[in-house]
């Protein structure tokens, strides 16, 4: 029996759906020149964000947010560490970009989106190099974009977390190359990737420990680790990390500056602290992975009508990833309970879940058509979320939002001119690193807050203190100024700084800093 043709109006209704399916299939299996369509799409997306955000800042005359303004403060000088309990790699990359593009919003966005693109591409490549399908690689990569902290927070605010995402992906790819090639170059690459991950954010140690233990549990990767050329990896990693390790030892206060933010021992007694720790960790994990879990569950439900096939045996790469996730979770739990940690940020559990999309994509590859349909849904939703984030990210880039985000709207050219109204100023000190935006106006300006290491040695006169109506306490910067031998002038000047987009002016107080005379 031949099916009757569908009426014209039904063809019209199904056409958009068919186009979306074709688009998804193209993302999974298509090619753009030498690149897969998935990687090409990511590259175009990141290049678009770099160009649009730099252009918007130029047109609107706005600054950058909290994390980028901190980088503007620190990328003025090369050091093995910069304080704030953060490793230095991101700042080194920002300095490199600034040497090419100048101290600008463009340089900052090149670093952020360069790392994001490199991390996504490495993730896709690692899955493909392990022998899984192009669709699995695309599902793993776009599966990462189901995490709000990746498709939104990393675009909107974060810096060091973008680096840790990138280099965990690169580290996975480096491990794949070691297992496949066993060459000196591959082992050197693995050591360099390990060092880059360690110099990105210190909580990567959880991921490194989990990946190492999981690798020891499997014959394929255990043989690669016990190979004598693994010494090359160790040597490269240690040598690359040694300067920063030495800096941390000689600057313990700067290294541990934010250790109080973990809320260790906040509970009244062991039981209450344990309950608070488990609740905090559970909330962080739910906020980080809750949305992807819901989307994947819906994707599996939509694929239920596909014919079921006998799953293929679990291969060693999939075992490696699942064991790494389980061990990372276990290590995190032990650290949290042993340290009595009760305060968490969602992005801190990135090392636990970063391999989850890849592990699921591999599993779906093994269950035939049902798995393929699930992979396609993940690719489609991940791509749509990334596209929806575009206009919102552009709006937030120039508007900044409420509270601390409002610093992007200040007219830093006007502020700079008013600071220098009585003569050129070489150093601007503030209680918070919003002031880093002034370096977008004058790249030679020294801007300091109390978290900049070697505060006293960094000041060059003439110097001023600049304070605004933010929620950050000024007591710490006053203490650093006193240690450096500086006091405030008795004359204070209050000015109004215009804001972009029609917002009312901000009041800012400027005070000259005077060197104390020896008694």
Tab-separated table of N, CA and C in Angstrom, residues 95-216:
chain	number	residue	atom	x	y	z
A	95	UNK	N	48.622	39.413	29.261
A	95	UNK	CA	49.768	40.254	28.918
A	95	UNK	C	50.217	40.004	27.481
A	96	UNK	N	50.212	38.739	27.079
A	96	UNK	CA	50.598	38.390	25.711
A	96	UNK	C	49.632	39.014	24.711
A	97	UNK	N	48.343	38.918	24.991
A	97	UNK	CA	47.348	39.506	24.089
A	97	UNK	C	47.490	41.028	24.040
A	98	UNK	N	47.769	41.645	25.196
A	98	UNK	CA	47.925	43.099	25.247
A	98	UNK	C	49.153	43.560	24.484
A	99	UNK	N	50.183	42.712	24.416
A	99	UNK	CA	51.385	43.081	23.659
A	99	UNK	C	51.086	43.166	22.157
A	100	UNK	N	50.021	42.503	21.727
A	100	UNK	CA	49.626	42.521	20.315
A	100	UNK	C	48.510	43.530	20.066
A	101	UNK	N	47.480	43.497	20.905
A	101	UNK	CA	46.283	44.317	20.680
A	101	UNK	C	46.222	45.546	21.572
A	102	UNK	N	47.249	45.750	22.417
A	102	UNK	CA	47.221	46.870	23.342
A	102	UNK	C	46.386	46.540	24.570
A	103	UNK	N	46.504	47.397	25.599
A	103	UNK	CA	45.703	47.213	26.809
A	103	UNK	C	44.286	47.667	26.490
A	104	UNK	N	43.442	46.733	26.185
A	104	UNK	CA	42.129	47.053	25.628
A	104	UNK	C	41.130	45.950	25.929
A	105	UNK	N	39.860	46.275	25.699
A	105	UNK	CA	38.798	45.267	25.810
A	105	UNK	C	39.040	44.162	24.794
A	106	UNK	N	39.538	44.511	23.629
A	106	UNK	CA	39.827	43.518	22.591
A	106	UNK	C	40.801	42.462	23.106
A	107	UNK	N	41.881	42.886	23.776
A	107	UNK	CA	42.865	41.935	24.305
A	107	UNK	C	42.235	41.009	25.333
A	108	UNK	N	41.400	41.566	26.215
A	108	UNK	CA	40.748	40.754	27.245
A	108	UNK	C	39.823	39.709	26.628
A	109	UNK	N	39.083	40.094	25.599
A	109	UNK	CA	38.150	39.156	24.973
A	109	UNK	C	38.878	38.124	24.123
A	110	UNK	N	40.017	38.492	23.542
A	110	UNK	CA	40.813	37.513	22.802
A	110	UNK	C	41.227	36.379	23.724
A	111	UNK	N	41.656	36.712	24.939
A	111	UNK	CA	42.071	35.679	25.892
A	111	UNK	C	40.892	34.804	26.286
A	112	UNK	N	39.807	35.435	26.695
A	112	UNK	CA	38.653	34.668	27.186
A	112	UNK	C	38.097	33.737	26.114
A	113	UNK	N	37.811	34.278	24.940
A	113	UNK	CA	37.176	33.458	23.907
A	113	UNK	C	38.182	32.562	23.191
A	114	UNK	N	39.453	32.947	23.218
A	114	UNK	CA	40.474	32.037	22.708
A	114	UNK	C	40.557	30.781	23.551
A	115	UNK	N	40.522	30.948	24.874
A	115	UNK	CA	40.541	29.794	25.776
A	115	UNK	C	39.268	28.965	25.645
A	116	UNK	N	38.133	29.636	25.537
A	116	UNK	CA	36.868	28.910	25.408
A	116	UNK	C	36.847	28.074	24.130
A	117	UNK	N	37.289	28.672	23.017
A	117	UNK	CA	37.315	27.946	21.746
A	117	UNK	C	38.304	26.800	21.788
A	118	UNK	N	39.488	27.033	22.358
A	118	UNK	CA	40.505	25.980	22.441
A	118	UNK	C	40.029	24.821	23.303
A	119	UNK	N	39.351	25.131	24.414
A	119	UNK	CA	38.846	24.076	25.285
A	119	UNK	C	37.780	23.226	24.607
A	120	UNK	N	36.849	23.870	23.924
A	120	UNK	CA	35.792	23.131	23.224
A	120	UNK	C	36.374	22.281	22.091
A	121	UNK	N	37.311	22.858	21.337
A	121	UNK	CA	37.919	22.112	20.228
A	121	UNK	C	38.723	20.920	20.738
A	122	UNK	N	39.477	21.097	21.823
A	122	UNK	CA	40.260	20.000	22.392
A	122	UNK	C	39.351	18.879	22.895
A	123	UNK	N	38.231	19.259	23.485
A	123	UNK	CA	37.264	18.283	24.004
A	123	UNK	C	36.722	17.423	22.862
A	124	UNK	N	36.280	18.086	21.792
A	124	UNK	CA	35.772	17.373	20.614
A	124	UNK	C	36.845	16.453	20.038
A	125	UNK	N	38.061	16.980	19.891
A	125	UNK	CA	39.152	16.207	19.284
A	125	UNK	C	39.512	14.991	20.116
A	126	UNK	N	39.511	15.143	21.434
A	126	UNK	CA	39.838	14.016	22.314
A	126	UNK	C	38.846	12.871	22.129
A	127	UNK	N	37.563	13.205	22.065
A	127	UNK	CA	36.544	12.160	21.877
A	127	UNK	C	36.728	11.458	20.533
A	128	UNK	N	36.989	12.236	19.494
A	128	UNK	CA	37.199	11.647	18.171
A	128	UNK	C	38.469	10.791	18.129
A	129	UNK	N	39.544	11.261	18.771
A	129	UNK	CA	40.805	10.519	18.780
A	129	UNK	C	40.680	9.201	19.532
A	130	UNK	N	39.704	9.131	20.429
A	130	UNK	CA	39.479	7.888	21.165
A	130	UNK	C	38.647	6.886	20.364
A	131	UNK	N	38.283	7.249	19.146
A	131	UNK	CA	37.603	6.309	18.263
A	131	UNK	C	36.099	6.395	18.257
A	132	UNK	N	35.536	7.443	18.838
A	132	UNK	CA	34.083	7.584	18.852
A	132	UNK	C	33.631	8.422	17.654
A	133	UNK	N	32.336	8.397	17.388
A	133	UNK	CA	31.799	9.014	16.175
A	133	UNK	C	31.873	10.537	16.228
A	134	UNK	N	31.737	11.128	15.046
A	134	UNK	CA	31.686	12.584	14.946
A	134	UNK	C	30.505	13.130	15.747
A	135	UNK	N	29.399	12.401	15.709
A	135	UNK	CA	28.213	12.822	16.460
A	135	UNK	C	28.484	12.791	17.959
A	136	UNK	N	29.242	11.800	18.421
A	136	UNK	CA	29.603	11.734	19.840
A	136	UNK	C	30.480	12.921	20.228
A	137	UNK	N	31.447	13.248	19.345
A	137	UNK	CA	32.301	14.399	19.618
A	137	UNK	C	31.490	15.680	19.718
A	138	UNK	N	30.537	15.864	18.792
A	138	UNK	CA	29.695	17.054	18.814
A	138	UNK	C	28.798	17.074	20.045
A	139	UNK	N	28.246	15.900	20.420
A	139	UNK	CA	27.382	15.827	21.602
A	139	UNK	C	28.166	16.135	22.873
A	140	UNK	N	29.406	15.640	22.946
A	140	UNK	CA	30.233	15.958	24.104
A	140	UNK	C	30.528	17.442	24.186
A	141	UNK	N	30.903	18.029	23.059
A	141	UNK	CA	31.268	19.438	23.039
A	141	UNK	C	30.061	20.340	23.316
A	142	UNK	N	28.959	20.117	22.608
A	142	UNK	CA	27.777	20.939	22.847
A	142	UNK	C	27.122	20.598	24.178
A	143	UNK	N	27.374	19.385	24.679
A	143	UNK	CA	26.890	19.037	26.010
A	143	UNK	C	27.494	19.925	27.082
A	144	UNK	N	28.725	20.379	26.867
A	144	UNK	CA	29.344	21.316	27.806
A	144	UNK	C	28.561	22.617	27.877
A	145	UNK	N	27.942	22.996	26.758
A	145	UNK	CA	27.198	24.254	26.705
A	145	UNK	C	25.826	24.154	27.356
A	146	UNK	N	25.502	23.001	27.904
A	146	UNK	CA	24.284	22.876	28.704
A	146	UNK	C	24.503	23.391	30.120
A	147	UNK	N	25.763	23.504	30.545
A	147	UNK	CA	26.070	24.000	31.889
A	147	UNK	C	25.961	25.527	31.893
A	148	UNK	N	25.109	26.110	32.729
A	148	UNK	CA	24.977	27.579	32.755
A	148	UNK	C	26.301	28.290	33.032
A	149	UNK	N	27.153	27.678	33.839
A	149	UNK	CA	28.427	28.301	34.176
A	149	UNK	C	29.360	28.381	32.975
A	150	UNK	N	29.104	27.554	31.947
A	150	UNK	CA	29.946	27.589	30.744
A	150	UNK	C	29.308	28.446	29.661
A	151	UNK	N	28.032	28.190	29.313
A	151	UNK	CA	27.442	28.942	28.195
A	151	UNK	C	27.070	30.366	28.606
A	152	UNK	N	26.995	30.655	29.930
A	152	UNK	CA	26.654	32.010	30.330
A	152	UNK	C	27.718	32.654	31.212
A	153	UNK	N	28.003	32.065	32.378
A	153	UNK	CA	28.907	32.715	33.335
A	153	UNK	C	30.295	32.954	32.762
A	154	UNK	N	30.824	31.995	31.993
A	154	UNK	CA	32.167	32.178	31.438
A	154	UNK	C	32.201	33.302	30.407
A	155	UNK	N	31.079	33.561	29.768
A	155	UNK	CA	31.022	34.679	28.831
A	155	UNK	C	30.780	35.996	29.564
A	156	UNK	N	30.012	35.932	30.624
A	156	UNK	CA	29.568	37.146	31.297
A	156	UNK	C	30.591	37.684	32.290
A	157	UNK	N	31.319	36.800	32.992
A	157	UNK	CA	32.105	37.309	34.106
A	157	UNK	C	33.467	36.637	34.302
A	158	UNK	N	33.561	35.350	34.235
A	158	UNK	CA	34.691	34.622	34.796
A	158	UNK	C	35.970	34.758	33.980
A	159	UNK	N	37.117	34.502	34.655
A	159	UNK	CA	38.420	34.514	33.984
A	159	UNK	C	39.163	33.202	34.249
A	160	UNK	N	39.631	33.014	35.473
A	160	UNK	CA	40.421	31.813	35.782
A	160	UNK	C	39.634	30.525	35.563
A	161	UNK	N	38.324	30.573	35.764
A	161	UNK	CA	37.504	29.380	35.523
A	161	UNK	C	37.467	29.024	34.042
A	162	UNK	N	37.585	30.028	33.169
A	162	UNK	CA	37.662	29.750	31.734
A	162	UNK	C	38.960	29.002	31.430
A	163	UNK	N	40.040	29.407	32.088
A	163	UNK	CA	41.331	28.739	31.887
A	163	UNK	C	41.288	27.298	32.374
A	164	UNK	N	40.686	27.066	33.528
A	164	UNK	CA	40.654	25.691	34.054
A	164	UNK	C	39.808	24.804	33.144
A	165	UNK	N	38.728	25.351	32.585
A	165	UNK	CA	37.935	24.571	31.630
A	165	UNK	C	38.770	24.218	30.411
A	166	UNK	N	39.460	25.207	29.875
A	166	UNK	CA	40.263	24.980	28.668
A	166	UNK	C	41.310	23.903	28.899
A	167	UNK	N	42.062	24.027	29.985
A	167	UNK	CA	43.216	23.147	30.139
A	167	UNK	C	42.877	21.778	30.720
A	168	UNK	N	41.692	21.600	31.309
A	168	UNK	CA	41.260	20.230	31.609
A	168	UNK	C	40.955	19.497	30.306
A	169	UNK	N	40.365	20.213	29.342
A	169	UNK	CA	40.097	19.611	28.031
A	169	UNK	C	41.397	19.288	27.300
A	170	UNK	N	42.338	20.228	27.337
A	170	UNK	CA	43.635	19.999	26.703
A	170	UNK	C	44.368	18.848	27.379
A	171	UNK	N	44.243	18.755	28.700
A	171	UNK	CA	44.885	17.667	29.437
A	171	UNK	C	44.315	16.310	29.032
A	172	UNK	N	43.004	16.246	28.843
A	172	UNK	CA	42.394	15.005	28.374
A	172	UNK	C	42.936	14.627	26.999
A	173	UNK	N	43.031	15.600	26.108
A	173	UNK	CA	43.576	15.339	24.778
A	173	UNK	C	45.035	14.896	24.863
A	174	UNK	N	45.800	15.506	25.757
A	174	UNK	CA	47.211	15.132	25.923
A	174	UNK	C	47.335	13.695	26.418
A	175	UNK	N	46.455	13.274	27.324
A	175	UNK	CA	46.474	11.894	27.806
A	175	UNK	C	46.158	10.920	26.672
A	176	UNK	N	45.221	11.300	25.829
A	176	UNK	CA	44.892	10.461	24.670
A	176	UNK	C	46.104	10.310	23.765
A	177	UNK	N	46.819	11.406	23.532
A	177	UNK	CA	48.000	11.356	22.665
A	177	UNK	C	49.092	10.482	23.278
A	178	UNK	N	49.263	10.548	24.593
A	178	UNK	CA	50.251	9.700	25.267
A	178	UNK	C	49.898	8.230	25.084
A	179	UNK	N	48.625	7.898	25.274
A	179	UNK	CA	48.208	6.494	25.162
A	179	UNK	C	48.366	5.990	23.730
A	180	UNK	N	48.139	6.850	22.749
A	180	UNK	CA	48.169	6.420	21.360
A	180	UNK	C	49.579	6.424	20.766
A	181	UNK	N	50.388	7.418	21.115
A	181	UNK	CA	51.655	7.596	20.408
A	181	UNK	C	52.880	7.185	21.214
A	182	UNK	N	52.846	7.374	22.520
A	182	UNK	CA	53.978	7.012	23.395
A	182	UNK	C	55.305	7.616	22.920
A	183	UNK	N	55.271	8.821	22.417
A	183	UNK	CA	56.498	9.474	21.956
A	183	UNK	C	56.952	10.501	22.989
A	184	UNK	N	58.205	10.919	22.878
A	184	UNK	CA	58.734	11.933	23.790
A	184	UNK	C	57.954	13.233	23.666
A	185	UNK	N	57.560	13.566	22.431
A	185	UNK	CA	56.790	14.791	22.208
A	185	UNK	C	55.433	14.707	22.913
A	186	UNK	N	54.786	13.542	22.823
A	186	UNK	CA	53.489	13.363	23.470
A	186	UNK	C	53.614	13.486	24.987
A	187	UNK	N	54.662	12.910	25.554
A	187	UNK	CA	54.860	13.006	27.003
A	187	UNK	C	55.181	14.434	27.424
A	188	UNK	N	55.948	15.155	26.611
A	188	UNK	CA	56.238	16.558	26.915
A	188	UNK	C	54.951	17.393	26.858
A	189	UNK	N	54.123	17.100	25.862
A	189	UNK	CA	52.840	17.788	25.729
A	189	UNK	C	51.965	17.531	26.951
A	190	UNK	N	51.956	16.287	27.439
A	190	UNK	CA	51.171	15.947	28.620
A	190	UNK	C	51.681	16.710	29.840
A	191	UNK	N	52.987	16.811	29.996
A	191	UNK	CA	53.550	17.553	31.114
A	191	UNK	C	53.213	19.027	31.046
A	192	UNK	N	53.280	19.585	29.835
A	192	UNK	CA	52.960	20.999	29.655
A	192	UNK	C	51.475	21.265	29.920
A	193	UNK	N	50.611	20.347	29.468
A	193	UNK	CA	49.173	20.492	29.713
A	193	UNK	C	48.867	20.393	31.208
A	194	UNK	N	49.567	19.508	31.917
A	194	UNK	CA	49.391	19.382	33.364
A	194	UNK	C	49.778	20.673	34.069
A	195	UNK	N	50.926	21.239	33.666
A	195	UNK	CA	51.375	22.490	34.269
A	195	UNK	C	50.398	23.620	33.966
A	196	UNK	N	49.912	23.689	32.729
A	196	UNK	CA	48.965	24.741	32.356
A	196	UNK	C	47.682	24.633	33.179
A	197	UNK	N	47.222	23.405	33.390
A	197	UNK	CA	46.029	23.208	34.214
A	197	UNK	C	46.285	23.651	35.652
A	198	UNK	N	47.442	23.295	36.187
A	198	UNK	CA	47.774	23.652	37.569
A	198	UNK	C	47.917	25.154	37.730
A	199	UNK	N	48.405	25.834	36.707
A	199	UNK	CA	48.603	27.281	36.768
A	199	UNK	C	47.351	28.054	36.373
A	200	UNK	N	46.252	27.340	36.147
A	200	UNK	CA	44.988	27.985	35.784
A	200	UNK	C	44.137	28.290	37.007
A	201	UNK	N	43.987	27.284	37.877
A	201	UNK	CA	43.192	27.451	39.100
A	201	UNK	C	43.544	26.283	40.012
A	202	UNK	N	43.727	26.556	41.287
A	202	UNK	CA	44.316	25.547	42.166
A	202	UNK	C	43.396	24.377	42.488
A	203	UNK	N	42.079	24.533	42.338
A	203	UNK	CA	41.217	23.384	42.618
A	203	UNK	C	41.312	22.308	41.540
A	204	UNK	N	42.127	22.558	40.506
A	204	UNK	CA	42.364	21.533	39.488
A	204	UNK	C	43.071	20.328	40.086
A	205	UNK	N	43.680	20.480	41.254
A	205	UNK	CA	44.392	19.359	41.869
A	205	UNK	C	43.444	18.183	42.102
A	206	UNK	N	42.167	18.462	42.319
A	206	UNK	CA	41.177	17.392	42.489
A	206	UNK	C	41.035	16.599	41.195
A	207	UNK	N	40.933	17.303	40.084
A	207	UNK	CA	40.814	16.645	38.782
A	207	UNK	C	42.085	15.857	38.459
A	208	UNK	N	43.248	16.451	38.720
A	208	UNK	CA	44.517	15.776	38.423
A	208	UNK	C	44.648	14.485	39.218
A	209	UNK	N	44.315	14.544	40.506
A	209	UNK	CA	44.406	13.353	41.348
A	209	UNK	C	43.439	12.275	40.870
A	210	UNK	N	42.211	12.678	40.531
A	210	UNK	CA	41.209	11.710	40.071
A	210	UNK	C	41.615	11.076	38.750
A	211	UNK	N	42.108	11.892	37.814
A	211	UNK	CA	42.515	11.379	36.509
A	211	UNK	C	43.701	10.430	36.647
A	212	UNK	N	44.638	10.761	37.528
A	212	UNK	CA	45.815	9.913	37.725
A	212	UNK	C	45.412	8.564	38.324
A	213	UNK	N	44.569	8.579	39.343
A	213	UNK	CA	44.144	7.329	39.979
A	213	UNK	C	43.322	6.480	39.021
A	214	UNK	N	42.446	7.135	38.254
A	214	UNK	CA	41.644	6.395	37.273
A	214	UNK	C	42.537	5.782	36.197
A	215	UNK	N	43.569	6.501	35.793
A	215	UNK	CA	44.498	5.987	34.774
A	215	UNK	C	45.264	4.779	35.289
A	216	UNK	N	45.608	4.792	36.557
A	216	UNK	CA	46.308	3.649	37.147
A	216	UNK	C	45.425	2.407	37.218
